[in-house]
PDB file of C-alpha atoms in Angstrom:
ATOM      1  CA  UNK A   1     158.553  78.321  86.145  1.00  0.00           C
ATOM      2  CA  UNK A   2     155.207  78.683  84.792  1.00  0.00           C
ATOM      3  CA  UNK A   3     154.042  81.588  87.232  1.00  0.00           C
ATOM      4  CA  UNK A   4     157.312  83.340  86.386  1.00  0.00           C
ATOM      5  CA  UNK A   5     156.506  83.038  82.589  1.00  0.00           C
ATOM      6  CA  UNK A   6     152.951  84.317  83.182  1.00  0.00           C
ATOM      7  CA  UNK A   7     154.087  87.252  85.228  1.00  0.00           C
ATOM      8  CA  UNK A   8     156.842  88.533  82.879  1.00  0.00           C
ATOM      9  CA  UNK A   9     155.721  89.371  79.266  1.00  0.00           C
ATOM     10  CA  UNK A  10     159.143  89.502  78.066  1.00  0.00           C
ATOM     11  CA  UNK A  11     159.911  85.973  79.044  1.00  0.00           C
ATOM     12  CA  UNK A  12     156.587  84.925  77.630  1.00  0.00           C
ATOM     13  CA  UNK A  13     157.244  86.501  74.269  1.00  0.00           C
ATOM     14  CA  UNK A  14     160.771  84.917  74.098  1.00  0.00           C
ATOM     15  CA  UNK A  15     159.282  81.599  74.853  1.00  0.00           C
ATOM     16  CA  UNK A  16     156.699  82.063  72.145  1.00  0.00           C
ATOM     17  CA  UNK A  17     159.387  83.088  69.669  1.00  0.00           C
ATOM     18  CA  UNK A  18     161.442  80.069  70.564  1.00  0.00           C
ATOM     19  CA  UNK A  19     158.434  77.817  69.979  1.00  0.00           C
ATOM     20  CA  UNK A  20     157.886  79.492  66.546  1.00  0.00           C
ATOM     21  CA  UNK A  21     161.594  78.945  65.600  1.00  0.00           C
ATOM     22  CA  UNK A  22     161.593  75.423  66.528  1.00  0.00           C
ATOM     23  CA  UNK A  23     158.606  74.663  64.286  1.00  0.00           C
ATOM     24  CA  UNK A  24     159.300  72.631  61.222  1.00  0.00           C
ATOM     25  CA  UNK A  25     158.327  74.848  58.294  1.00  0.00           C
ATOM     26  CA  UNK A  26     157.754  73.364  54.814  1.00  0.00           C
ATOM     27  CA  UNK A  27     158.151  75.757  51.904  1.00  0.00           C
ATOM     28  CA  UNK A  28     158.370  75.537  48.090  1.00  0.00           C
ATOM     29  CA  UNK A  29     160.807  78.442  48.099  1.00  0.00           C
ATOM     30  CA  UNK A  30     164.405  77.918  46.723  1.00  0.00           C
ATOM     31  CA  UNK A  31     166.901  78.273  49.574  1.00  0.00           C
ATOM     32  CA  UNK A  32     170.532  79.493  48.528  1.00  0.00           C
ATOM     33  CA  UNK A  33     173.033  77.451  49.928  1.00  0.00           C
ATOM     34  CA  UNK A  34     176.772  78.393  50.766  1.00  0.00           C
ATOM     35  CA  UNK A  35     179.783  76.021  50.194  1.00  0.00           C
ATOM     36  CA  UNK A  36     181.676  75.190  53.210  1.00  0.00           C
ATOM     37  CA  UNK A  37     185.384  76.036  52.376  1.00  0.00           C
ATOM     38  CA  UNK A  38     188.770  76.101  54.133  1.00  0.00           C
ATOM     39  CA  UNK A  39     189.796  79.408  55.727  1.00  0.00           C
ATOM     40  CA  UNK A  40     191.690  81.911  53.665  1.00  0.00           C
ATOM     41  CA  UNK A  41     195.462  80.931  53.611  1.00  0.00           C
ATOM     42  CA  UNK A  42     194.719  77.325  54.166  1.00  0.00           C
ATOM     43  CA  UNK A  43     194.567  75.216  57.413  1.00  0.00           C
ATOM     44  CA  UNK A  44     197.548  75.543  59.762  1.00  0.00           C
ATOM     45  CA  UNK A  45     200.379  72.931  59.685  1.00  0.00           C
ATOM     46  CA  UNK A  46     199.927  70.028  61.961  1.00  0.00           C
ATOM     47  CA  UNK A  47     202.506  70.135  64.817  1.00  0.00           C
ATOM     48  CA  UNK A  48     204.091  66.756  64.964  1.00  0.00           C
ATOM     49  CA  UNK A  49     206.649  67.831  67.606  1.00  0.00           C
ATOM     50  CA  UNK A  50     206.749  66.395  71.039  1.00  0.00           C
ATOM     51  CA  UNK A  51     205.249  68.587  73.774  1.00  0.00           C
ATOM     52  CA  UNK A  52     207.538  68.306  76.695  1.00  0.00           C
ATOM     53  CA  UNK A  53     206.152  68.232  80.211  1.00  0.00           C
ATOM     54  CA  UNK A  54     206.226  71.427  82.277  1.00  0.00           C
ATOM     55  CA  UNK A  55     208.812  71.223  84.955  1.00  0.00           C
ATOM     56  CA  UNK A  56     207.373  69.855  88.210  1.00  0.00           C
ATOM     57  CA  UNK A  57     208.553  71.263  91.643  1.00  0.00           C
ATOM     58  CA  UNK A  58     211.668  69.546  92.939  1.00  0.00           C
ATOM     59  CA  UNK A  59     211.582  67.008  95.676  1.00  0.00           C
ATOM     60  CA  UNK A  60     212.687  69.427  98.326  1.00  0.00           C
ATOM     61  CA  UNK A  61     209.838  71.808  97.311  1.00  0.00           C
ATOM     62  CA  UNK A  62     207.439  68.906  97.349  1.00  0.00           C
ATOM     63  CA  UNK A  63     208.488  67.898 100.882  1.00  0.00           C
ATOM     64  CA  UNK A  64     208.305  71.375 102.050  1.00  0.00           C
ATOM     65  CA  UNK A  65     204.726  71.694 100.585  1.00  0.00           C
ATOM     66  CA  UNK A  66     203.844  68.422 102.302  1.00  0.00           C
ATOM     67  CA  UNK A  67     205.263  69.719 105.767  1.00  0.00           C
ATOM     68  CA  UNK A  68     203.343  72.984 105.335  1.00  0.00           C
ATOM     69  CA  UNK A  69     199.956  71.555 104.298  1.00  0.00           C
ATOM     70  CA  UNK A  70     200.285  68.921 107.060  1.00  0.00           C
ATOM     71  CA  UNK A  71     200.955  71.408 109.846  1.00  0.00           C
ATOM     72  CA  UNK A  72     198.254  73.740 108.542  1.00  0.00           C
ATOM     73  CA  UNK A  73     195.801  70.846 108.500  1.00  0.00           C
ATOM     74  CA  UNK A  74     196.935  69.857 112.055  1.00  0.00           C
ATOM     75  CA  UNK A  75     196.270  73.396 113.278  1.00  0.00           C
ATOM     76  CA  UNK A  76     192.793  73.408 111.677  1.00  0.00           C
ATOM     77  CA  UNK A  77     192.073  69.986 113.284  1.00  0.00           C
ATOM     78  CA  UNK A  78     193.198  70.999 116.581  1.00  0.00           C
ATOM     79  CA  UNK A  79     191.202  74.071 116.594  1.00  0.00           C
ATOM     80  CA  UNK A  80     188.167  72.058 115.432  1.00  0.00           C
ATOM     81  CA  UNK A  81     188.653  69.542 118.048  1.00  0.00           C
ATOM     82  CA  UNK A  82     188.983  72.017 120.766  1.00  0.00           C
ATOM     83  CA  UNK A  83     185.735  73.592 119.720  1.00  0.00           C
ATOM     84  CA  UNK A  84     184.060  70.149 119.565  1.00  0.00           C
ATOM     85  CA  UNK A  85     185.289  69.024 122.993  1.00  0.00           C
ATOM     86  CA  UNK A  86     184.148  72.359 124.566  1.00  0.00           C
ATOM     87  CA  UNK A  87     180.693  71.708 123.048  1.00  0.00           C
ATOM     88  CA  UNK A  88     180.728  68.003 124.349  1.00  0.00           C
ATOM     89  CA  UNK A  89     181.616  69.360 127.762  1.00  0.00           C
ATOM     90  CA  UNK A  90     178.913  71.897 127.516  1.00  0.00           C
ATOM     91  CA  UNK A  91     176.301  69.161 126.572  1.00  0.00           C
ATOM     92  CA  UNK A  92     177.476  66.910 129.389  1.00  0.00           C
ATOM     93  CA  UNK A  93     177.070  69.814 131.774  1.00  0.00           C
ATOM     94  CA  UNK A  94     173.503  70.266 130.679  1.00  0.00           C
ATOM     95  CA  UNK A  95     172.807  66.655 131.082  1.00  0.00           C
ATOM     96  CA  UNK A  96     174.276  66.558 134.518  1.00  0.00           C
ATOM     97  CA  UNK A  97     172.400  69.507 135.494  1.00  0.00           C
ATOM     98  CA  UNK A  98     169.195  68.102 134.277  1.00  0.00           C
ATOM     99  CA  UNK A  99     169.650  64.728 135.753  1.00  0.00           C
ATOM    100  CA  UNK A 100     168.152  65.399 139.257  1.00  0.00           C
ATOM    101  CA  UNK A 101     165.001  66.880 137.592  1.00  0.00           C
ATOM    102  CA  UNK A 102     164.640  63.980 135.294  1.00  0.00           C
ATOM    103  CA  UNK A 103     165.067  61.428 138.094  1.00  0.00           C
ATOM    104  CA  UNK A 104     162.735  63.330 140.271  1.00  0.00           C
ATOM    105  CA  UNK A 105     159.964  63.484 137.568  1.00  0.00           C
ATOM    106  CA  UNK A 106     160.571  59.645 136.987  1.00  0.00           C
ATOM    107  CA  UNK A 107     160.160  58.834 140.619  1.00  0.00           C
ATOM    108  CA  UNK A 108     157.051  61.072 140.768  1.00  0.00           C
ATOM    109  CA  UNK A 109     155.611  59.167 137.997  1.00  0.00           C
ATOM    110  CA  UNK A 110     156.521  55.860 139.594  1.00  0.00           C
ATOM    111  CA  UNK A 111     154.915  56.727 142.892  1.00  0.00           C
ATOM    112  CA  UNK A 112     151.849  58.178 141.292  1.00  0.00           C
ATOM    113  CA  UNK A 113     151.368  54.805 139.428  1.00  0.00           C
ATOM    114  CA  UNK A 114     151.818  52.905 142.582  1.00  0.00           C
ATOM    115  CA  UNK A 115     149.351  54.946 144.286  1.00  0.00           C
ATOM    116  CA  UNK A 116     146.763  54.574 141.466  1.00  0.00           C
ATOM    117  CA  UNK A 117     147.419  50.654 141.395  1.00  0.00           C
ATOM    118  CA  UNK A 118     146.714  50.652 145.145  1.00  0.00           C
ATOM    119  CA  UNK A 119     143.539  52.608 144.778  1.00  0.00           C
ATOM    120  CA  UNK A 120     142.403  50.401 141.913  1.00  0.00           C
ATOM    121  CA  UNK A 121     143.219  47.226 143.831  1.00  0.00           C
ATOM    122  CA  UNK A 122     141.232  48.505 146.796  1.00  0.00           C
ATOM    123  CA  UNK A 123     138.162  49.342 144.604  1.00  0.00           C
ATOM    124  CA  UNK A 124     138.258  46.220 142.576  1.00  0.00           C
ATOM    125  CA  UNK A 125     138.866  43.624 145.423  1.00  0.00           C
ATOM    126  CA  UNK A 126     136.592  45.288 148.062  1.00  0.00           C
ATOM    127  CA  UNK A 127     133.966  42.436 147.623  1.00  0.00           C
ATOM    128  CA  UNK A 128     136.569  39.626 147.603  1.00  0.00           C
ATOM    129  CA  UNK A 129     136.407  38.116 151.155  1.00  0.00           C
ATOM    130  CA  UNK A 130     139.579  38.159 153.250  1.00  0.00           C
ATOM    131  CA  UNK A 131     141.379  40.326 150.664  1.00  0.00           C
ATOM    132  CA  UNK A 132     143.732  42.941 151.993  1.00  0.00           C
ATOM    133  CA  UNK A 133     145.532  45.350 149.644  1.00  0.00           C
ATOM    134  CA  UNK A 134     149.086  44.506 148.891  1.00  0.00           C
ATOM    135  CA  UNK A 135     148.729  41.036 150.456  1.00  0.00           C
ATOM    136  CA  UNK A 136     147.853  37.609 149.056  1.00  0.00           C
ATOM    137  CA  UNK A 137     144.401  37.543 150.712  1.00  0.00           C
ATOM    138  CA  UNK A 138     145.335  38.042 154.452  1.00  0.00           C
ATOM    139  CA  UNK A 139     148.893  36.562 154.133  1.00  0.00           C
ATOM    140  CA  UNK A 140     151.556  39.168 153.571  1.00  0.00           C
ATOM    141  CA  UNK A 141     153.809  38.457 150.500  1.00  0.00           C
ATOM    142  CA  UNK A 142     156.974  38.610 152.805  1.00  0.00           C
ATOM    143  CA  UNK A 143     156.068  37.475 156.336  1.00  0.00           C
ATOM    144  CA  UNK A 144     159.427  38.598 158.015  1.00  0.00           C
ATOM    145  CA  UNK A 145     159.967  41.897 156.290  1.00  0.00           C
ATOM    146  CA  UNK A 146     158.675  44.820 158.236  1.00  0.00           C
ATOM    147  CA  UNK A 147     155.519  46.279 156.683  1.00  0.00           C
ATOM    148  CA  UNK A 148     156.996  49.803 156.620  1.00  0.00           C
ATOM    149  CA  UNK A 149     160.051  48.565 154.616  1.00  0.00           C
ATOM    150  CA  UNK A 150     159.669  49.824 151.096  1.00  0.00           C
ATOM    151  CA  UNK A 151     159.839  47.083 148.467  1.00  0.00           C
ATOM    152  CA  UNK A 152     159.633  47.881 144.648  1.00  0.00           C
ATOM    153  CA  UNK A 153     156.957  45.774 142.938  1.00  0.00           C
ATOM    154  CA  UNK A 154     158.023  43.442 140.114  1.00  0.00           C
ATOM    155  CA  UNK A 155     157.206  44.671 136.801  1.00  0.00           C
ATOM    156  CA  UNK A 156     154.316  42.369 136.193  1.00  0.00           C
ATOM    157  CA  UNK A 157     152.589  43.818 139.246  1.00  0.00           C
ATOM    158  CA  UNK A 158     153.269  47.282 138.141  1.00  0.00           C
ATOM    159  CA  UNK A 159     151.285  46.411 135.155  1.00  0.00           C
ATOM    160  CA  UNK A 160     148.797  44.262 136.807  1.00  0.00           C
ATOM    161  CA  UNK A 161     145.676  46.472 136.046  1.00  0.00           C
ATOM    162  CA  UNK A 162     146.712  46.795 132.302  1.00  0.00           C
ATOM    163  CA  UNK A 163     146.210  44.547 129.317  1.00  0.00           C
ATOM    164  CA  UNK A 164     148.370  41.641 129.473  1.00  0.00           C
ATOM    165  CA  UNK A 165     149.122  41.954 125.842  1.00  0.00           C
ATOM    166  CA  UNK A 166     150.214  45.601 126.445  1.00  0.00           C
ATOM    167  CA  UNK A 167     152.636  44.604 129.151  1.00  0.00           C
ATOM    168  CA  UNK A 168     154.203  41.891 126.889  1.00  0.00           C
ATOM    169  CA  UNK A 169     154.248  44.182 123.988  1.00  0.00           C
ATOM    170  CA  UNK A 170     156.259  46.919 125.953  1.00  0.00           C
ATOM    171  CA  UNK A 171     158.231  44.611 128.298  1.00  0.00           C
ATOM    172  CA  UNK A 172     161.288  44.626 125.984  1.00  0.00           C
ATOM    173  CA  UNK A 173     160.823  48.237 124.765  1.00  0.00           C
ATOM    174  CA  UNK A 174     164.082  49.447 126.480  1.00  0.00           C
ATOM    175  CA  UNK A 175     166.077  46.698 124.846  1.00  0.00           C
ATOM    176  CA  UNK A 176     164.684  46.853 121.347  1.00  0.00           C
ATOM    177  CA  UNK A 177     163.983  50.614 120.627  1.00  0.00           C
TER     178      UNK A 177
ATOM    179  CA  UNK B   1     176.081  28.043 158.511  1.00  0.00           C
ATOM    180  CA  UNK B   2     174.897  24.590 159.125  1.00  0.00           C
ATOM    181  CA  UNK B   3     174.113  22.654 156.063  1.00  0.00           C
ATOM    182  CA  UNK B   4     175.623  25.068 153.652  1.00  0.00           C
ATOM    183  CA  UNK B   5     179.235  24.968 154.731  1.00  0.00           C
ATOM    184  CA  UNK B   6     181.946  22.819 153.072  1.00  0.00           C
ATOM    185  CA  UNK B   7     183.190  19.699 154.983  1.00  0.00           C
ATOM    186  CA  UNK B   8     186.750  21.209 154.838  1.00  0.00           C
ATOM    187  CA  UNK B   9     187.847  24.562 153.590  1.00  0.00           C
ATOM    188  CA  UNK B  10     190.395  25.026 150.745  1.00  0.00           C
ATOM    189  CA  UNK B  11     190.995  27.995 148.634  1.00  0.00           C
ATOM    190  CA  UNK B  12     188.791  26.206 145.834  1.00  0.00           C
ATOM    191  CA  UNK B  13     185.761  25.954 148.063  1.00  0.00           C
ATOM    192  CA  UNK B  14     186.231  29.410 149.345  1.00  0.00           C
ATOM    193  CA  UNK B  15     186.236  30.445 145.479  1.00  0.00           C
ATOM    194  CA  UNK B  16     183.174  28.360 144.542  1.00  0.00           C
ATOM    195  CA  UNK B  17     181.222  28.531 147.826  1.00  0.00           C
ATOM    196  CA  UNK B  18     179.461  31.810 146.523  1.00  0.00           C
ATOM    197  CA  UNK B  19     177.918  30.099 143.567  1.00  0.00           C
ATOM    198  CA  UNK B  20     175.757  28.003 145.921  1.00  0.00           C
ATOM    199  CA  UNK B  21     174.252  30.901 147.739  1.00  0.00           C
ATOM    200  CA  UNK B  22     173.138  34.499 146.837  1.00  0.00           C
ATOM    201  CA  UNK B  23     175.797  36.095 149.133  1.00  0.00           C
ATOM    202  CA  UNK B  24     178.315  36.657 146.345  1.00  0.00           C
ATOM    203  CA  UNK B  25     175.855  38.290 143.921  1.00  0.00           C
ATOM    204  CA  UNK B  26     176.327  42.094 143.717  1.00  0.00           C
ATOM    205  CA  UNK B  27     173.414  42.537 141.549  1.00  0.00           C
ATOM    206  CA  UNK B  28     171.262  45.279 142.983  1.00  0.00           C
ATOM    207  CA  UNK B  29     168.142  43.528 142.007  1.00  0.00           C
ATOM    208  CA  UNK B  30     169.089  40.783 144.461  1.00  0.00           C
ATOM    209  CA  UNK B  31     169.715  42.758 147.632  1.00  0.00           C
ATOM    210  CA  UNK B  32     166.428  41.483 149.214  1.00  0.00           C
ATOM    211  CA  UNK B  33     167.098  37.807 148.411  1.00  0.00           C
ATOM    212  CA  UNK B  34     170.616  38.259 149.801  1.00  0.00           C
ATOM    213  CA  UNK B  35     169.244  39.659 153.107  1.00  0.00           C
ATOM    214  CA  UNK B  36     166.501  37.118 153.407  1.00  0.00           C
ATOM    215  CA  UNK B  37     168.922  34.214 152.703  1.00  0.00           C
ATOM    216  CA  UNK B  38     171.186  35.614 155.308  1.00  0.00           C
ATOM    217  CA  UNK B  39     168.332  35.691 157.896  1.00  0.00           C
ATOM    218  CA  UNK B  40     167.499  32.120 156.850  1.00  0.00           C
ATOM    219  CA  UNK B  41     171.062  31.012 157.600  1.00  0.00           C
ATOM    220  CA  UNK B  42     171.060  32.704 160.800  1.00  0.00           C
ATOM    221  CA  UNK B  43     167.804  31.180 161.815  1.00  0.00           C
ATOM    222  CA  UNK B  44     168.941  27.698 160.728  1.00  0.00           C
ATOM    223  CA  UNK B  45     172.189  28.107 162.749  1.00  0.00           C
ATOM    224  CA  UNK B  46     170.189  29.049 165.804  1.00  0.00           C
ATOM    225  CA  UNK B  47     167.600  26.439 165.462  1.00  0.00           C
ATOM    226  CA  UNK B  48     169.817  23.390 164.657  1.00  0.00           C
ATOM    227  CA  UNK B  49     169.393  20.711 162.255  1.00  0.00           C
ATOM    228  CA  UNK B  50     166.227  18.770 163.279  1.00  0.00           C
ATOM    229  CA  UNK B  51     164.290  21.945 164.257  1.00  0.00           C
ATOM    230  CA  UNK B  52     165.087  24.448 161.452  1.00  0.00           C
ATOM    231  CA  UNK B  53     162.403  23.006 159.096  1.00  0.00           C
ATOM    232  CA  UNK B  54     159.743  24.108 161.616  1.00  0.00           C
ATOM    233  CA  UNK B  55     161.389  27.060 163.200  1.00  0.00           C
ATOM    234  CA  UNK B  56     162.498  28.675 159.921  1.00  0.00           C
ATOM    235  CA  UNK B  57     159.460  28.228 157.859  1.00  0.00           C
ATOM    236  CA  UNK B  58     158.671  31.882 157.475  1.00  0.00           C
ATOM    237  CA  UNK B  59     162.210  32.720 156.467  1.00  0.00           C
ATOM    238  CA  UNK B  60     162.285  29.845 154.008  1.00  0.00           C
ATOM    239  CA  UNK B  61     159.033  30.905 152.575  1.00  0.00           C
ATOM    240  CA  UNK B  62     160.205  34.494 152.275  1.00  0.00           C
ATOM    241  CA  UNK B  63     163.368  33.372 150.602  1.00  0.00           C
ATOM    242  CA  UNK B  64     161.550  31.214 148.046  1.00  0.00           C
ATOM    243  CA  UNK B  65     159.090  34.002 147.472  1.00  0.00           C
ATOM    244  CA  UNK B  66     161.950  36.257 146.611  1.00  0.00           C
ATOM    245  CA  UNK B  67     163.586  33.719 144.322  1.00  0.00           C
ATOM    246  CA  UNK B  68     160.252  32.592 142.540  1.00  0.00           C
ATOM    247  CA  UNK B  69     157.904  35.580 142.817  1.00  0.00           C
ATOM    248  CA  UNK B  70     155.103  32.813 142.984  1.00  0.00           C
ATOM    249  CA  UNK B  71     152.815  34.628 145.380  1.00  0.00           C
ATOM    250  CA  UNK B  72     153.255  38.061 143.641  1.00  0.00           C
ATOM    251  CA  UNK B  73     152.313  36.178 140.390  1.00  0.00           C
ATOM    252  CA  UNK B  74     149.234  34.671 141.918  1.00  0.00           C
ATOM    253  CA  UNK B  75     148.216  37.943 143.343  1.00  0.00           C
ATOM    254  CA  UNK B  76     148.463  39.622 139.759  1.00  0.00           C
ATOM    255  CA  UNK B  77     146.564  36.829 138.074  1.00  0.00           C
ATOM    256  CA  UNK B  78     143.738  36.972 140.795  1.00  0.00           C
ATOM    257  CA  UNK B  79     143.600  40.760 140.354  1.00  0.00           C
ATOM    258  CA  UNK B  80     143.382  40.398 136.475  1.00  0.00           C
ATOM    259  CA  UNK B  81     140.810  37.660 136.649  1.00  0.00           C
ATOM    260  CA  UNK B  82     138.723  39.644 138.993  1.00  0.00           C
ATOM    261  CA  UNK B  83     138.925  42.588 136.745  1.00  0.00           C
ATOM    262  CA  UNK B  84     137.802  40.742 133.735  1.00  0.00           C
ATOM    263  CA  UNK B  85     135.123  38.971 135.649  1.00  0.00           C
ATOM    264  CA  UNK B  86     133.690  42.300 136.951  1.00  0.00           C
ATOM    265  CA  UNK B  87     133.909  43.835 133.467  1.00  0.00           C
ATOM    266  CA  UNK B  88     132.086  40.889 131.810  1.00  0.00           C
ATOM    267  CA  UNK B  89     129.422  41.150 134.688  1.00  0.00           C
ATOM    268  CA  UNK B  90     129.012  44.909 133.901  1.00  0.00           C
ATOM    269  CA  UNK B  91     129.928  46.347 137.278  1.00  0.00           C
ATOM    270  CA  UNK B  92     133.244  47.696 135.986  1.00  0.00           C
ATOM    271  CA  UNK B  93     133.233  50.536 133.481  1.00  0.00           C
ATOM    272  CA  UNK B  94     136.759  50.577 132.179  1.00  0.00           C
ATOM    273  CA  UNK B  95     138.277  47.075 131.512  1.00  0.00           C
ATOM    274  CA  UNK B  96     142.010  48.200 131.998  1.00  0.00           C
ATOM    275  CA  UNK B  97     143.877  51.065 133.286  1.00  0.00           C
ATOM    276  CA  UNK B  98     146.113  53.166 130.975  1.00  0.00           C
ATOM    277  CA  UNK B  99     149.664  51.930 130.485  1.00  0.00           C
ATOM    278  CA  UNK B 100     152.190  53.301 133.016  1.00  0.00           C
ATOM    279  CA  UNK B 101     154.869  55.616 131.570  1.00  0.00           C
ATOM    280  CA  UNK B 102     157.283  53.519 130.019  1.00  0.00           C
ATOM    281  CA  UNK B 103     160.404  55.377 131.685  1.00  0.00           C
ATOM    282  CA  UNK B 104     158.925  55.396 134.974  1.00  0.00           C
ATOM    283  CA  UNK B 105     159.910  51.887 135.987  1.00  0.00           C
ATOM    284  CA  UNK B 106     161.952  48.917 134.740  1.00  0.00           C
ATOM    285  CA  UNK B 107     164.267  50.964 132.454  1.00  0.00           C
ATOM    286  CA  UNK B 108     168.012  49.967 132.463  1.00  0.00           C
ATOM    287  CA  UNK B 109     169.786  51.832 135.204  1.00  0.00           C
ATOM    288  CA  UNK B 110     166.612  52.432 136.856  1.00  0.00           C
ATOM    289  CA  UNK B 111     168.083  52.025 140.293  1.00  0.00           C
TER     290      UNK B 111
END
């Protein structure tokens, strides 16, 4: 508001005038007063008569209007629902189309992390005697499972090289966020 | 299956037999335990009652490892202790790796 006032001199003048008018001026001057009187010819007669209600549309007309408005609303609703469902189908199509990409990215991150864990373990435990990577010392975790059989690690082993507090902090992330 | 079967079969034992084993569990997280338990049962059946403790030790250990994850936990704890020890010694530069991406593993519907 203030920049507008400063930019336009007319508005600025009007504001100044308003301020001047609203100021309380005290004078010694005699101010002529005007007696407040009734209008010429006197006041109008007060109407004591009852004002009847204007006639309302009949029951048939009301019912007809109800039917008309209802079907008009239904038509609008169905048009809107058609549009909404078409949008939902399109969104679902987009999700379905993106799912392989997202799954592939997720699996890539998973395998990269497992590789990183493997390298970190090999680097960390190289001086520990009898330690083999992926085993409990020289004993395999599952003795009868073929070593080439893929086994997903448990979550705590996936986070084994991280802060324990971080793992416990994020463990329930999917179920709380 | 020796040792895991009922003395006599009725519809009730058929219904409740699954809760004693892993074979009725359709949870996808439990597939390995189911397979290992089945191998254990087969081994027990082949070896017979007095011999199965010695003959099926590997199968039993694998099954218990799948159920309890004891060996995996000991492995993780050993790695973490070694990591902290080396960091306190000064031979390790970074105490921890960065966190894995949260959506990369363990999310609902991961499998």
